[in-house]
Amino acid sequence: MPFQNIIVEKNPPMAAVTINRPDKLNALNTATFLELEKAFEDIREDPAIRGVLVKGAGDKAFVAGADISEIRNLGLRKGIEFSRLGQRVFHLIETLNKPVIALINGFALGGGCEFTMACHLRLATPQSKFGQPEVNLGLIPGYGGTQRLPRLVGRGRALELLLTGDMIDAQRAYEIGLLNRIVEAEQLEETGKKLLNKILAKGPLAVKNVLEVVHRGLNGTLEEGVALESDYFGMTCATDDMKEGTGAFLEKRKPEFKGK
Ligand code: COA
């Protein structure tokens, strides 16, 4: 599939998606979002691909935000459409049912920070910078930032970032729970692959169900979430993988999961 703004590389069981507009610090415009949507829909339907790494081209930015030159011309109706497009794509990524890891080297601002939050795990280099600088432009986040950031780092910390527009470094992002790990640039890709491989060696249905129940549970109350957990727990109890995983433990051998 030929793309202009992204690069998709498939090396089963993994795919790597690179946002490729380095001269604009990988800013997200409509064309890029539409390509991302196509790419992730394709990945979702491809049984050979079980996990995804996402990164930004060049060494300056993961993504420096939504494309400000495009935002400049929006009004009420087109603004809502632009926001909904980004939200639709990030929802697709968040609910892909295959683990998605963001590898961040450089700026992850505005829509870039929102992009990383739609991914399931976030690794970043020490030089990376994070923030929701929309208020500096007289704007607010439009791709889920007002909702995912408080869920990830807590309301007070989220509001500080959202209201001041300040950038924070990777160390601070790690401290507040925005990042899973800080990794030197030379090891970023390798560490991402290792982490993804580790997850892909687990029971495939268990991995899918963890992603699903965490996502769905966070949308409701604790009571609804734990009820959902019981249903998913029961479903995993009825899989061959569970019989294999528990059997392998008891027989002191490595499990061979089949995803069934
Ligand atoms: N949208 C459109 N273009 C962007 C962009 C964005 N979000 N972020 C960077 N660019 C472009 C710049 O306009 C510049 O293009 P040009 O070379 O044609 O002039 C190019 O990318 C390089 O950016 P530049 O600002 O020169 O790099 P810098 O190293 O001096 O500063 C940043 C880096 C990230 C601090 C700065 O680019 C910035 O503040 N970007 C906007 C961040 C933002 O507000 N994001 C939220 C948008 S809603």
Coordinates of C-alpha atoms and ligand atoms in Angstrom, one line a residue:
M1 CA 0.0 0.0 0.0
P2 CA 1.8 3.2 -1.1
F3 CA 1.6 6.1 1.4
Q4 CA 2.9 9.6 1.2
N5 CA 3.0 10.6 4.9
I6 CA 3.7 7.4 6.7
I7 CA 5.8 4.3 6.2
V8 CA 4.4 0.8 7.2
E9 CA 6.9 -2.1 7.5
K10 CA 5.6 -5.5 8.2
N11 CA 7.9 -8.1 9.7
P12 CA 5.5 -10.7 11.1
P13 CA 4.5 -10.9 13.9
M14 CA 5.3 -7.1 14.2
A15 CA 4.5 -4.1 12.1
A16 CA 6.2 -0.7 12.4
V17 CA 4.4 2.5 11.5
T18 CA 6.5 5.6 11.0
I19 CA 5.0 9.1 10.7
N20 CA 7.1 10.5 7.9
R21 CA 6.9 14.3 7.6
P22 CA 10.2 15.1 9.3
D23 CA 10.4 18.6 7.6
K24 CA 7.2 19.5 9.5
L25 CA 8.3 17.6 12.6
N26 CA 5.7 14.9 11.6
A27 CA 2.8 17.2 12.2
L28 CA -0.6 15.4 11.7
N29 CA -2.7 16.7 8.8
T30 CA -5.9 15.2 7.4
A31 CA -4.0 13.2 4.7
T32 CA -1.7 11.7 7.4
F33 CA -4.7 10.8 9.6
L34 CA -6.5 9.1 6.6
E35 CA -3.3 7.1 5.8
L36 CA -3.0 6.1 9.5
E37 CA -6.6 4.9 9.5
K38 CA -6.0 2.8 6.4
A39 CA -2.8 1.3 7.8
F40 CA -4.2 0.4 11.2
E41 CA -7.4 -1.0 9.7
D42 CA -5.2 -3.2 7.5
I43 CA -3.1 -4.2 10.5
R44 CA -6.2 -5.0 12.5
E45 CA -7.4 -7.4 9.8
D46 CA -4.0 -9.0 9.2
P47 CA -3.7 -12.2 11.3
A48 CA 0.1 -12.4 10.7
I49 CA 0.6 -9.1 12.6
R50 CA 0.1 -9.3 16.4
G51 CA 1.8 -6.1 17.6
V52 CA 2.8 -2.7 16.4
L53 CA 5.6 -0.2 17.0
V54 CA 4.9 3.5 16.2
K55 CA 7.6 6.1 15.7
G56 CA 8.4 9.5 14.1
A57 CA 10.8 9.9 11.2
G58 CA 14.0 11.9 11.9
D59 CA 15.6 12.5 15.3
K60 CA 13.8 15.7 16.3
A61 CA 10.2 14.7 16.8
F62 CA 7.8 11.8 17.4
V63 CA 4.9 14.2 16.3
A64 CA 4.9 18.0 17.1
G65 CA 1.2 18.2 17.0
A66 CA -1.7 18.6 14.7
D67 CA -0.7 20.6 11.6
I68 CA -1.2 24.2 12.6
S69 CA -1.4 25.5 9.0
E70 CA -4.4 23.3 8.5
I71 CA -6.0 24.2 11.9
R72 CA -5.7 27.9 11.0
N73 CA -8.4 27.6 8.4
L74 CA -10.9 25.7 10.5
G75 CA -14.2 27.1 11.8
L76 CA -16.9 25.5 14.0
R77 CA -18.1 22.7 11.7
K78 CA -14.7 21.9 10.1
G79 CA -13.1 22.1 13.6
I80 CA -15.5 19.4 14.9
E81 CA -14.8 17.2 11.8
F82 CA -11.0 17.6 12.2
S83 CA -11.3 16.7 15.9
R84 CA -13.5 13.7 15.2
L85 CA -11.2 12.4 12.5
G86 CA -8.2 12.3 14.9
Q87 CA -10.3 10.8 17.6
R88 CA -11.6 8.1 15.3
V89 CA -8.0 7.1 14.3
F90 CA -6.7 7.2 17.9
H91 CA -9.7 5.1 19.0
L92 CA -8.9 2.6 16.3
I93 CA -5.4 2.4 17.7
E94 CA -6.4 2.2 21.3
T95 CA -9.0 -0.6 20.5
L96 CA -6.8 -2.5 18.0
N97 CA -6.7 -5.6 20.3
K98 CA -3.0 -5.9 19.4
P99 CA -0.4 -4.2 21.6
V100 CA 0.8 -0.9 20.2
I101 CA 4.0 0.6 21.6
A102 CA 5.0 4.2 21.0
L103 CA 8.8 4.8 20.5
I104 CA 9.3 8.5 21.2
N105 CA 12.5 10.3 20.2
G106 CA 12.0 14.1 20.4
F107 CA 8.9 16.2 20.6
A108 CA 5.5 14.6 21.4
L109 CA 3.4 17.7 21.6
G110 CA -0.3 18.4 21.3
G111 CA -1.7 15.7 18.9
G112 CA 1.7 14.0 19.2
C113 CA 1.3 13.6 23.0
E114 CA -2.4 12.5 22.4
F115 CA -1.1 9.9 19.8
T116 CA 1.2 8.4 22.4
M117 CA -1.6 8.2 24.9
A118 CA -3.7 6.2 22.5
C119 CA -0.9 3.7 22.3
H120 CA -0.8 1.0 25.0
L121 CA 2.8 1.6 26.1
R122 CA 5.2 4.5 25.8
L123 CA 9.0 4.4 25.7
A124 CA 11.0 7.6 25.1
T125 CA 14.6 8.9 24.9
P126 CA 15.9 11.2 27.6
Q127 CA 15.8 14.1 25.2
S128 CA 12.1 13.8 24.4
K129 CA 9.7 16.5 25.4
F130 CA 6.0 16.3 26.1
G131 CA 3.1 18.7 26.4
Q132 CA -0.3 19.9 25.4
P133 CA 0.6 23.4 24.2
E134 CA -2.8 24.1 22.6
V135 CA -3.7 26.9 25.0
N136 CA -0.7 28.8 23.6
L137 CA -2.5 28.9 20.3
G138 CA -5.9 29.8 21.8
L139 CA -7.0 26.2 21.3
I140 CA -7.8 23.1 23.3
P141 CA -6.7 19.5 22.6
G142 CA -9.1 17.8 20.1
Y143 CA -7.8 14.2 19.9
G144 CA -8.7 12.9 23.3
G145 CA -6.0 14.8 25.3
T146 CA -8.5 16.3 27.8
Q147 CA -9.8 12.8 28.5
R148 CA -6.9 10.4 28.3
L149 CA -4.3 12.7 30.0
P150 CA -6.3 12.9 33.3
R151 CA -7.0 9.2 33.2
L152 CA -3.3 8.4 32.8
V153 CA -1.6 10.9 35.1
G154 CA -4.4 12.1 37.4
R155 CA -6.6 15.2 37.2
G156 CA -4.3 17.7 38.9
R157 CA -1.2 16.9 36.9
A158 CA -3.2 16.8 33.7
L159 CA -4.8 20.1 34.4
E160 CA -1.4 21.7 35.0
L161 CA -0.2 20.6 31.6
L162 CA -3.4 21.4 29.8
L163 CA -3.8 24.9 31.4
T164 CA -0.1 26.1 31.3
G165 CA 0.8 24.5 27.9
D166 CA 4.2 23.9 29.5
M167 CA 6.6 21.3 28.0
I168 CA 8.0 18.6 30.4
D169 CA 11.0 16.4 29.8
A170 CA 11.1 12.7 29.7
Q171 CA 12.2 12.4 33.3
R172 CA 9.1 14.3 34.5
A173 CA 6.9 12.5 32.1
Y174 CA 8.1 9.2 33.6
E175 CA 7.6 10.5 37.1
I176 CA 3.9 11.4 36.5
G177 CA 3.2 8.1 34.7
L178 CA 3.0 9.3 31.2
L179 CA 5.9 7.1 30.2
N180 CA 6.6 3.4 30.9
R181 CA 10.4 3.7 30.4
I182 CA 13.2 6.1 29.4
V183 CA 15.6 4.5 26.9
E184 CA 18.7 5.9 25.2
A185 CA 18.1 6.6 21.5
E186 CA 20.5 3.9 20.3
Q187 CA 18.6 1.3 22.2
L188 CA 15.0 2.6 21.6
E189 CA 14.1 0.4 18.7
E190 CA 15.7 -2.7 20.1
T191 CA 14.1 -2.2 23.5
G192 CA 10.7 -1.7 21.9
K193 CA 11.0 -4.9 19.9
K194 CA 12.2 -6.8 22.9
L195 CA 9.2 -5.6 25.0
L196 CA 6.8 -6.4 22.2
N197 CA 8.3 -9.8 21.7
K198 CA 8.0 -10.5 25.4
I199 CA 4.2 -9.7 25.2
L200 CA 3.8 -11.7 22.0
A201 CA 5.2 -14.8 23.7
K202 CA 2.3 -14.8 26.2
G203 CA -1.1 -16.3 25.6
P204 CA -2.4 -14.4 22.6
L205 CA -6.1 -14.5 23.7
A206 CA -5.0 -13.4 27.2
V207 CA -3.2 -10.4 25.8
K208 CA -6.1 -9.5 23.7
N209 CA -8.5 -9.8 26.6
V210 CA -6.3 -7.7 28.9
L211 CA -6.3 -4.9 26.4
E212 CA -10.0 -5.2 25.9
V213 CA -11.1 -5.4 29.5
V214 CA -8.8 -2.6 30.7
H215 CA -10.1 -0.3 27.9
R216 CA -13.8 -1.2 28.4
G217 CA -13.4 -1.1 32.2
L218 CA -12.0 2.4 32.2
N219 CA -15.1 3.6 30.4
G220 CA -17.4 2.6 33.3
T221 CA -17.6 2.3 37.1
L222 CA -15.4 0.0 39.2
E223 CA -18.4 -2.3 39.7
E224 CA -19.0 -2.5 36.0
G225 CA -15.3 -3.1 35.4
V226 CA -14.9 -5.9 37.8
A227 CA -18.1 -7.6 36.5
L228 CA -16.6 -7.3 33.0
E229 CA -13.4 -8.8 34.3
S230 CA -15.3 -11.9 35.6
D231 CA -16.8 -12.4 32.2
Y232 CA -13.4 -12.1 30.5
F233 CA -11.8 -14.3 33.1
G234 CA -14.4 -17.0 32.4
M235 CA -13.8 -16.7 28.7
T236 CA -10.1 -17.1 29.1
C237 CA -10.7 -20.1 31.4
A238 CA -12.5 -21.8 28.5
T239 CA -9.5 -21.5 26.1
D240 CA -7.0 -24.1 25.1
D241 CA -4.3 -21.5 25.8
M242 CA -5.3 -21.5 29.5
K243 CA -5.1 -25.3 29.7
E244 CA -1.7 -25.2 28.0
G245 CA -0.3 -22.3 30.2
T246 CA -1.4 -23.8 33.5
G247 CA -0.5 -27.4 32.3
A248 CA 3.0 -26.2 31.3
F249 CA 3.5 -24.5 34.7
L250 CA 2.5 -27.7 36.6
E251 CA 4.7 -29.8 34.3
K252 CA 7.6 -27.4 34.7
R253 CA 8.0 -26.7 30.9
K254 CA 7.6 -23.7 28.5
P255 CA 4.0 -23.2 27.3
E256 CA 3.3 -23.4 23.6
F257 CA 0.3 -21.2 23.0
K258 CA -1.8 -21.5 19.9
G259 CA -4.1 -18.5 20.3
K260 CA -7.1 -20.8 20.7
Ligands
COA1 N1 2.1 22.1 12.6 C1 2.7 22.5 11.5 N2 4.0 22.7 11.3 C2 4.8 22.5 12.3 C3 4.3 22.1 13.6 C4 2.9 21.9 13.7 N3 2.4 21.4 14.8 N4 5.4 21.9 14.4 C5 6.5 22.2 13.7 N5 6.1 22.6 12.4 C6 7.0 23.0 11.3 C7 7.5 24.4 11.5 O1 6.6 25.3 11.1 C8 8.8 24.4 10.7 O2 8.4 24.4 9.3 P1 9.2 25.4 8.3 O3 10.6 24.8 8.3 O4 8.5 25.2 7.0 O5 9.2 26.8 8.8 C9 9.3 23.0 10.9 O6 8.2 22.2 11.3 C10 10.4 22.9 12.0 O7 9.8 23.5 13.1 P2 10.6 24.7 13.9 O8 9.6 25.4 14.7 O9 11.4 25.5 13.0 O10 11.5 23.8 14.9 P3 12.1 24.2 16.3 O11 13.1 23.2 16.6 O12 12.6 25.7 16.3 O13 10.9 24.2 17.3 C11 9.0 23.1 18.3 C12 10.3 22.9 17.6 C13 8.3 21.7 18.5 C14 9.2 23.7 19.7 C15 8.1 24.1 17.5 O14 8.1 23.6 16.1 C16 6.6 24.1 18.0 O15 6.3 24.8 18.9 N6 5.7 23.5 17.2 C17 4.3 23.5 17.5 C18 3.9 22.7 18.7 C19 2.4 22.8 19.0 O16 1.9 23.9 19.3 N7 1.7 21.7 18.8 C20 0.3 21.7 19.0 C21 -0.4 22.0 17.8 S1 -2.2 22.0 18.1

